[in-house]
Short mmCIF file of C-alpha atoms in Angstrom, two decimals:
data_model
loop_
_atom_site.label_atom_id
_atom_site.label_comp_id
_atom_site.label_asym_id
_atom_site.label_seq_id
_atom_site.Cartn_x
_atom_site.Cartn_y
_atom_site.Cartn_z
CA MET E 269 128.52 98.53 78.97
CA SER E 270 126.78 98.42 75.61
CA SER E 271 125.06 101.78 76.15
CA PRO E 272 125.55 104.87 78.40
CA CYS E 273 124.47 104.31 82.01
CA SER E 274 121.44 106.27 83.23
CA ALA E 275 120.41 104.77 86.62
CA MET E 276 121.77 102.47 89.29
CA ALA E 277 120.62 100.55 92.38
CA TYR E 278 122.96 98.82 94.83
CA HIS E 279 121.70 96.25 97.35
CA HIS E 280 124.16 96.31 100.24
CA ASP E 281 123.38 92.98 101.92
CA SER E 282 123.52 90.84 98.77
CA ARG E 283 126.17 93.04 97.04
CA ARG E 284 124.12 93.15 93.83
CA ILE E 285 124.28 96.11 91.45
CA PHE E 286 121.61 96.88 88.85
CA VAL E 287 122.61 99.37 86.15
CA GLY E 288 120.05 100.94 83.84
CA GLN E 289 121.11 102.15 80.41
CA ASP E 290 120.02 104.55 77.69
CA ASN E 291 118.96 101.62 75.49
CA GLY E 292 116.40 100.48 78.09
CA ALA E 293 118.26 97.40 79.33
CA ILE E 294 119.21 96.75 82.97
CA MET E 295 122.40 94.80 83.69
CA GLU E 296 122.92 92.97 86.98
CA PHE E 297 126.36 92.42 88.53
CA HIS E 298 127.50 90.71 91.72
CA VAL E 299 130.32 92.39 93.67
CA SER E 300 132.91 90.11 95.29
CA GLU E 301 133.36 90.09 99.08
CA ASP E 302 136.63 92.05 98.93
CA PHE E 303 135.06 94.57 96.47
CA ASN E 304 137.86 93.93 93.95
CA LYS E 305 135.77 92.17 91.32
CA MET E 306 132.35 92.53 89.72
CA ASN E 307 130.77 89.54 87.96
CA PHE E 308 128.09 89.93 85.30
CA VAL E 309 124.87 88.05 86.20
CA LYS E 310 122.23 88.85 83.54
CA THR E 311 120.59 91.48 81.37
CA TYR E 312 116.95 92.44 81.78
CA PRO E 313 115.13 93.85 78.69
CA ALA E 314 113.11 96.18 80.92
CA HIS E 315 112.42 99.19 78.65
CA GLN E 316 112.48 100.46 75.07
CA ASN E 317 114.14 103.74 76.06
CA ARG E 318 116.34 105.26 78.77
CA VAL E 319 115.95 103.77 82.27
CA SER E 320 115.25 106.57 84.77
CA ALA E 321 115.09 104.73 88.13
CA ILE E 322 115.62 101.23 89.58
CA VAL E 323 114.52 99.54 92.82
CA PHE E 324 115.49 95.99 93.82
CA CYS E 325 113.29 94.04 96.25
CA LEU E 326 115.09 91.00 97.71
CA THR E 327 112.03 89.40 99.37
CA SER E 328 110.04 89.16 96.14
CA GLU E 329 113.17 88.97 93.91
CA TRP E 330 111.82 91.77 91.72
CA VAL E 331 113.74 94.47 89.90
CA ILE E 332 111.32 97.40 89.44
CA SER E 333 112.18 100.23 87.06
CA THR E 334 110.80 103.27 85.26
CA GLY E 335 111.85 104.64 81.89
CA HIS E 336 111.45 107.18 79.14
CA ASP E 337 109.25 104.70 77.28
CA LYS E 338 106.51 105.99 79.65
CA CYS E 339 106.25 102.82 81.69
CA ILE E 340 107.04 101.05 84.95
CA SER E 341 108.13 97.43 84.64
CA TRP E 342 108.84 94.73 87.21
CA MET E 343 110.89 91.65 86.34
CA CYS E 344 111.76 88.45 88.16
CA THR E 345 115.47 88.34 89.05
CA ARG E 346 115.39 84.52 89.33
CA SER E 347 114.10 83.83 85.81
CA GLY E 348 114.87 87.18 84.18
CA SER E 349 111.33 87.27 82.78
CA MET E 350 108.97 90.23 82.59
CA LEU E 351 106.20 90.07 85.22
CA GLY E 352 104.27 93.21 84.41
CA ARG E 353 104.19 96.66 82.83
CA HIS E 354 102.07 99.77 83.27
CA TYR E 355 102.09 102.74 80.89
CA PHE E 356 101.69 106.44 81.68
CA ALA E 357 100.88 109.46 79.50
CA SER E 358 104.38 110.96 80.02
CA TRP E 359 107.99 109.88 80.59
CA ALA E 360 108.36 108.24 83.99
CA SER E 361 111.11 110.18 85.75
CA CYS E 362 111.43 108.78 89.29
CA LEU E 363 110.36 105.91 91.50
CA GLN E 364 109.89 105.00 95.17
CA TYR E 365 108.67 101.66 96.53
CA ASP E 366 107.11 100.45 99.76
CA TYR E 367 108.60 96.98 100.31
CA GLU E 368 105.99 95.94 102.88
CA THR E 369 102.80 96.82 100.97
CA GLN E 370 104.21 96.53 97.38
CA HIS E 371 103.05 100.05 96.51
CA ALA E 372 105.05 101.97 93.89
CA PHE E 373 105.12 105.75 93.55
CA VAL E 374 105.98 106.98 90.04
CA GLY E 375 106.63 110.63 89.19
CA ASP E 376 106.42 111.74 85.56
CA TYR E 377 107.23 114.65 83.26
CA SER E 378 103.64 115.96 83.31
CA GLY E 379 103.96 116.73 87.04
CA GLN E 380 101.79 113.82 88.19
CA ILE E 381 102.61 111.11 90.74
CA THR E 382 100.84 107.76 90.29
CA LEU E 383 100.41 105.37 93.22
CA LEU E 384 100.27 101.73 92.05
CA LYS E 385 99.78 98.43 93.86
CA LEU E 386 102.04 95.83 92.18
CA GLU E 387 100.99 92.18 92.07
CA GLN E 388 102.78 89.14 90.58
CA ASN E 389 101.50 89.68 87.01
CA THR E 390 99.28 92.73 87.25
CA CYS E 391 98.90 96.09 88.97
CA SER E 392 96.15 98.49 89.97
CA VAL E 393 96.20 102.29 90.06
CA ILE E 394 95.29 103.45 93.57
CA THR E 395 95.35 107.21 92.98
CA THR E 396 97.01 110.04 91.09
CA LEU E 397 98.55 112.96 92.98
CA LYS E 398 98.42 116.34 91.23
CA GLY E 399 99.97 119.49 92.70
CA HIS E 400 103.14 120.36 90.79
CA GLU E 401 103.30 122.67 87.80
CA GLY E 402 106.51 121.13 86.45
CA SER E 403 107.96 117.67 85.87
CA ILE E 404 108.66 115.51 88.95
CA THR E 405 112.42 115.35 89.45
CA SER E 406 112.73 113.49 92.77
CA LEU E 407 110.67 111.41 95.20
CA TRP E 408 111.27 110.20 98.76
CA TRP E 409 109.02 107.76 100.63
CA ASP E 410 109.11 107.45 104.42
CA PRO E 411 107.42 104.11 105.30
CA VAL E 412 107.37 104.85 109.06
CA GLN E 413 105.31 108.06 108.99
CA ARG E 414 103.86 107.13 105.57
CA LEU E 415 104.85 110.46 104.05
CA LEU E 416 105.73 111.02 100.41
CA PHE E 417 107.92 113.98 99.43
CA SER E 418 108.17 115.16 95.83
CA GLY E 419 110.52 117.72 94.24
CA ALA E 420 109.87 119.22 90.83
CA SER E 421 111.16 121.53 88.12
CA ASP E 422 108.70 124.19 89.38
CA HIS E 423 111.27 124.78 92.21
CA SER E 424 108.86 123.46 94.86
CA ILE E 425 108.55 120.47 97.19
CA ILE E 426 105.26 118.92 98.29
CA MET E 427 104.76 116.65 101.29
CA TRP E 428 101.84 114.23 100.73
CA ASP E 429 100.40 112.70 103.91
CA ILE E 430 99.57 109.28 102.47
CA GLY E 431 98.90 107.49 105.77
CA GLY E 432 97.20 110.27 107.72
CA ARG E 433 94.39 112.70 106.99
CA LYS E 434 93.02 112.35 103.49
CA GLY E 435 94.40 114.75 100.94
CA ARG E 436 96.66 116.68 103.33
CA THR E 437 99.51 118.34 101.43
CA LEU E 438 102.20 120.77 102.53
CA LEU E 439 103.97 123.04 100.06
CA LEU E 440 107.64 124.01 100.59
CA GLN E 441 109.08 126.86 98.51
CA GLY E 442 112.65 127.92 99.17
CA HIS E 443 114.62 126.95 96.06
CA HIS E 444 115.31 129.15 93.03
CA ASP E 445 115.90 126.29 90.58
CA LYS E 446 114.54 122.79 89.98
CA VAL E 447 114.73 120.47 92.99
CA GLN E 448 117.08 117.63 92.02
CA ALA E 449 117.17 115.46 95.15
CA ILE E 450 115.42 115.09 98.51
CA CYS E 451 116.00 112.99 101.64
CA TYR E 452 113.79 112.84 104.73
CA ILE E 453 115.52 112.11 108.05
CA GLN E 454 112.86 110.38 110.12
CA LEU E 455 114.93 110.48 113.34
CA THR E 456 115.10 114.27 113.51
CA ARG E 457 112.02 115.08 111.36
CA GLN E 458 114.08 117.05 108.87
CA LEU E 459 114.00 117.18 105.09
CA VAL E 460 117.19 117.84 103.09
CA SER E 461 116.74 119.10 99.53
CA CYS E 462 119.17 120.10 96.78
CA SER E 463 118.52 122.16 93.66
CA ALA E 464 120.25 122.49 90.30
CA ASP E 465 121.75 125.89 91.17
CA GLY E 466 123.61 124.37 94.15
CA GLY E 467 121.13 125.38 96.83
CA ILE E 468 120.93 123.02 99.82
CA ALA E 469 117.98 123.40 102.20
CA VAL E 470 117.33 121.69 105.54
CA TRP E 471 113.62 121.95 106.43
CA ASN E 472 112.26 121.58 109.96
CA MET E 473 109.29 119.19 109.64
CA ASP E 474 108.94 118.70 113.40
CA ILE E 475 106.40 121.53 113.71
CA SER E 476 102.74 121.94 112.87
CA ARG E 477 102.73 123.51 109.40
CA GLU E 478 99.71 124.99 107.60
CA GLU E 479 98.40 123.86 104.23
CA ALA E 480 98.56 126.45 101.45
CA PRO E 481 94.99 127.34 100.40
CA GLN E 482 93.39 126.42 97.10
CA TRP E 483 93.27 129.44 94.78
CA LEU E 484 89.75 130.78 94.49
CA GLU E 485 88.27 131.78 91.16
CA SER E 486 86.28 134.97 90.72
CA ASP E 487 85.23 137.36 87.94
CA SER E 488 86.01 140.36 90.13
CA CYS E 489 88.41 141.27 92.95
CA GLN E 490 87.23 139.65 96.17
CA LYS E 491 88.39 142.73 98.12
CA CYS E 492 87.29 145.82 96.15
CA GLU E 493 84.89 144.07 93.70
CA GLN E 494 86.50 145.70 90.65
CA PRO E 495 85.99 143.49 87.53
CA PHE E 496 88.80 141.42 86.02
CA PHE E 497 89.55 142.02 82.34
CA TRP E 498 87.46 139.08 81.05
CA ASN E 499 84.34 140.24 82.93
CA ILE E 500 82.91 142.23 79.98
CA LYS E 501 79.42 142.67 81.46
CA GLN E 502 80.58 144.28 84.72
CA MET E 503 83.14 146.41 82.84
CA TRP E 504 80.34 147.67 80.58
CA ASP E 505 77.86 148.23 83.45
CA THR E 506 80.36 150.12 85.63
CA LYS E 507 82.20 151.82 82.73
CA THR E 508 85.55 150.70 84.16
CA LEU E 509 88.59 148.98 82.71
CA GLY E 510 89.11 145.36 83.71
CA LEU E 511 92.03 144.49 86.00
CA ARG E 512 94.50 141.61 86.03
CA GLN E 513 93.79 138.75 88.45
CA HIS E 514 96.29 137.79 91.18
CA HIS E 515 96.03 135.46 94.16
CA CYS E 516 96.93 135.96 97.82
CA ARG E 517 99.21 133.08 98.86
CA LYS E 518 97.91 133.16 102.45
CA CYS E 519 94.11 133.19 102.00
CA GLY E 520 93.86 132.09 98.34
CA GLN E 521 91.47 134.88 97.36
CA ALA E 522 91.43 136.35 93.85
CA VAL E 523 92.57 139.96 94.14
CA CYS E 524 93.64 142.85 91.95
CA GLY E 525 97.08 144.46 92.01
CA LYS E 526 95.91 147.44 94.11
CA CYS E 527 94.61 145.15 96.86
CA SER E 528 97.79 143.04 96.94
CA THR E 529 100.64 145.55 96.90
CA LYS E 530 102.55 143.84 99.73
CA ARG E 531 104.97 140.90 99.75
CA SER E 532 105.85 138.71 102.72
CA SER E 533 107.45 135.41 103.59
CA TYR E 534 105.23 133.00 105.54
CA PRO E 535 107.33 129.93 106.50
CA ILE E 536 104.56 128.12 108.43
CA MET E 537 102.85 127.71 105.03
CA GLY E 538 106.13 126.82 103.29
CA PHE E 539 106.86 130.24 101.73
CA GLU E 540 110.47 130.89 102.76
CA PHE E 541 110.87 133.88 100.46
CA GLN E 542 108.54 136.79 99.80
CA VAL E 543 105.31 136.07 97.94
CA ARG E 544 102.24 138.13 97.02
CA VAL E 545 99.70 138.53 99.84
CA CYS E 546 96.60 140.71 100.01
CA ASP E 547 96.86 143.83 102.17
CA SER E 548 94.61 142.47 104.95
CA CYS E 549 96.64 139.23 105.21
CA PHE E 550 99.84 141.27 105.30
CA GLU E 551 98.52 143.14 108.34
CA SER E 552 97.71 139.83 110.07
CA ILE E 553 101.26 138.42 109.67
CA LYS E 554 103.34 139.16 112.78
CA ASP E 555 107.14 139.50 112.75
CA GLU E 556 107.55 136.15 114.52
CA ASP E 557 105.46 134.52 111.75
CA ARG E 558 108.27 135.43 109.32
CA THR E 559 110.91 133.44 111.25
CA SER E 560 112.47 130.92 108.85
CA LEU E 561 111.73 127.23 109.43
CA ALA E 562 114.61 126.05 107.21
CA THR E 563 118.33 126.67 106.87
CA PHE E 564 119.83 127.40 103.47
CA HIS E 565 123.36 126.58 102.35
CA GLU E 566 125.34 127.15 99.16
CA GLY E 567 126.65 124.00 97.48
CA LYS E 568 128.73 126.05 95.02
CA HIS E 569 128.18 123.58 92.19
CA ASN E 570 125.17 122.62 90.08
CA ILE E 571 123.87 119.57 91.93
CA SER E 572 122.36 116.79 89.83
CA HIS E 573 122.39 113.95 92.40
CA MET E 574 122.54 113.67 96.19
CA SER E 575 122.75 110.76 98.59
CA MET E 576 122.82 110.76 102.40
CA ASP E 577 124.34 108.36 104.89
CA ILE E 578 121.99 109.30 107.72
CA SER E 579 123.75 107.07 110.29
CA ARG E 580 126.99 109.05 109.90
CA GLY E 581 125.45 112.41 109.05
CA LEU E 582 127.28 112.52 105.71
CA MET E 583 125.97 113.70 102.36
CA VAL E 584 127.49 113.34 98.90
CA THR E 585 126.55 115.55 95.96
CA CYS E 586 127.66 115.37 92.34
CA GLY E 587 127.00 117.73 89.48
CA SER E 588 127.31 118.21 85.75
CA ASP E 589 130.49 120.18 86.55
CA ARG E 590 132.12 116.73 87.12
CA ILE E 591 132.70 117.49 90.80
CA VAL E 592 131.78 115.19 93.70
CA LYS E 593 131.54 116.76 97.16
CA ILE E 594 131.20 115.05 100.53
CA TRP E 595 129.50 117.09 103.25
CA ASP E 596 129.49 116.76 107.04
CA MET E 597 125.82 117.44 107.77
CA THR E 598 125.94 116.83 111.54
CA PRO E 599 125.96 120.59 112.44
CA VAL E 600 122.63 121.10 110.64
CA VAL E 601 120.82 117.75 110.83
CA GLY E 602 121.76 116.96 114.43
CA CYS E 603 122.19 113.21 114.15
CA SER E 604 125.16 110.90 113.92
CA LEU E 605 125.98 107.29 114.68
CA ALA E 606 127.86 108.22 117.86
CA THR E 607 125.06 110.21 119.50
CA GLY E 608 122.05 108.60 117.84
CA PHE E 609 120.17 111.84 118.38
CA SER E 610 121.21 115.27 119.52
CA SER E 611 119.12 118.39 119.80
CA ARG E 612 119.47 120.86 116.94
#
């Protein structure tokens, strides 16, 4: 290769490999039937900078890609010509594509996800999803349930219900480092996620979860009514010092430190480890409400990529420590080719 490789897509049925490079080009190869030879097909001048993700669509003969030149491009694999480009405000970091509806989901370094409808020579922005506080590191689209999952450098995962109720989002917090890869298993309604510190989580999505509340804004504590430190007028009137503002993760109210002394996990809302809650919410959380809705496993290497063979219940992880590990996931994901489905 003329430049270091940065992304790859393999199409199993046609045995075509598309390799993205640091110089922005994508090279296509065709693998021989016995897998002993790889023939060069063509080079696509897709980007001006590093290619971050590639998707190949056989029906339209498009190679769709995102890059660090802040754009998504789609090119015709028959002619090798550029069909269209769309630019973002930040580096485009990851990509998912709905083959049926020609919708592309692009995550970027600002923490936004843009939903685009791609046409032959143009595209339209459908919506922008905002919820992460760090750059988007991984995306997974489930076309059956029409769910989009996003992992980010803010250590969290968000499930976006694209096909269902408008604006429904579920927050999942159980990692202690940036989420590097996610995979949703539609058969068992489970989400597998891996983080940079080697953490592997298997989330049970087959239950009715609660949305985390929007944080409320207030100039004084919504429990004891003491002023926050920027509320000069109330501080002057009451001759009191202003307090620091916090938020209860369960009700979303703005509270002071004295009214939120407790910490609790609340898995039904996605909080698998202890977070700040106000004292009244703490009293309302029962012991059974703290039962974990995910299992956590130690990968023992810093995971940078993950891929799952759902039919065989196998997962492969690789890291910057130059180690590749293959995992038997059948004990935790409960599905394999032999059984089709088994109860967890």
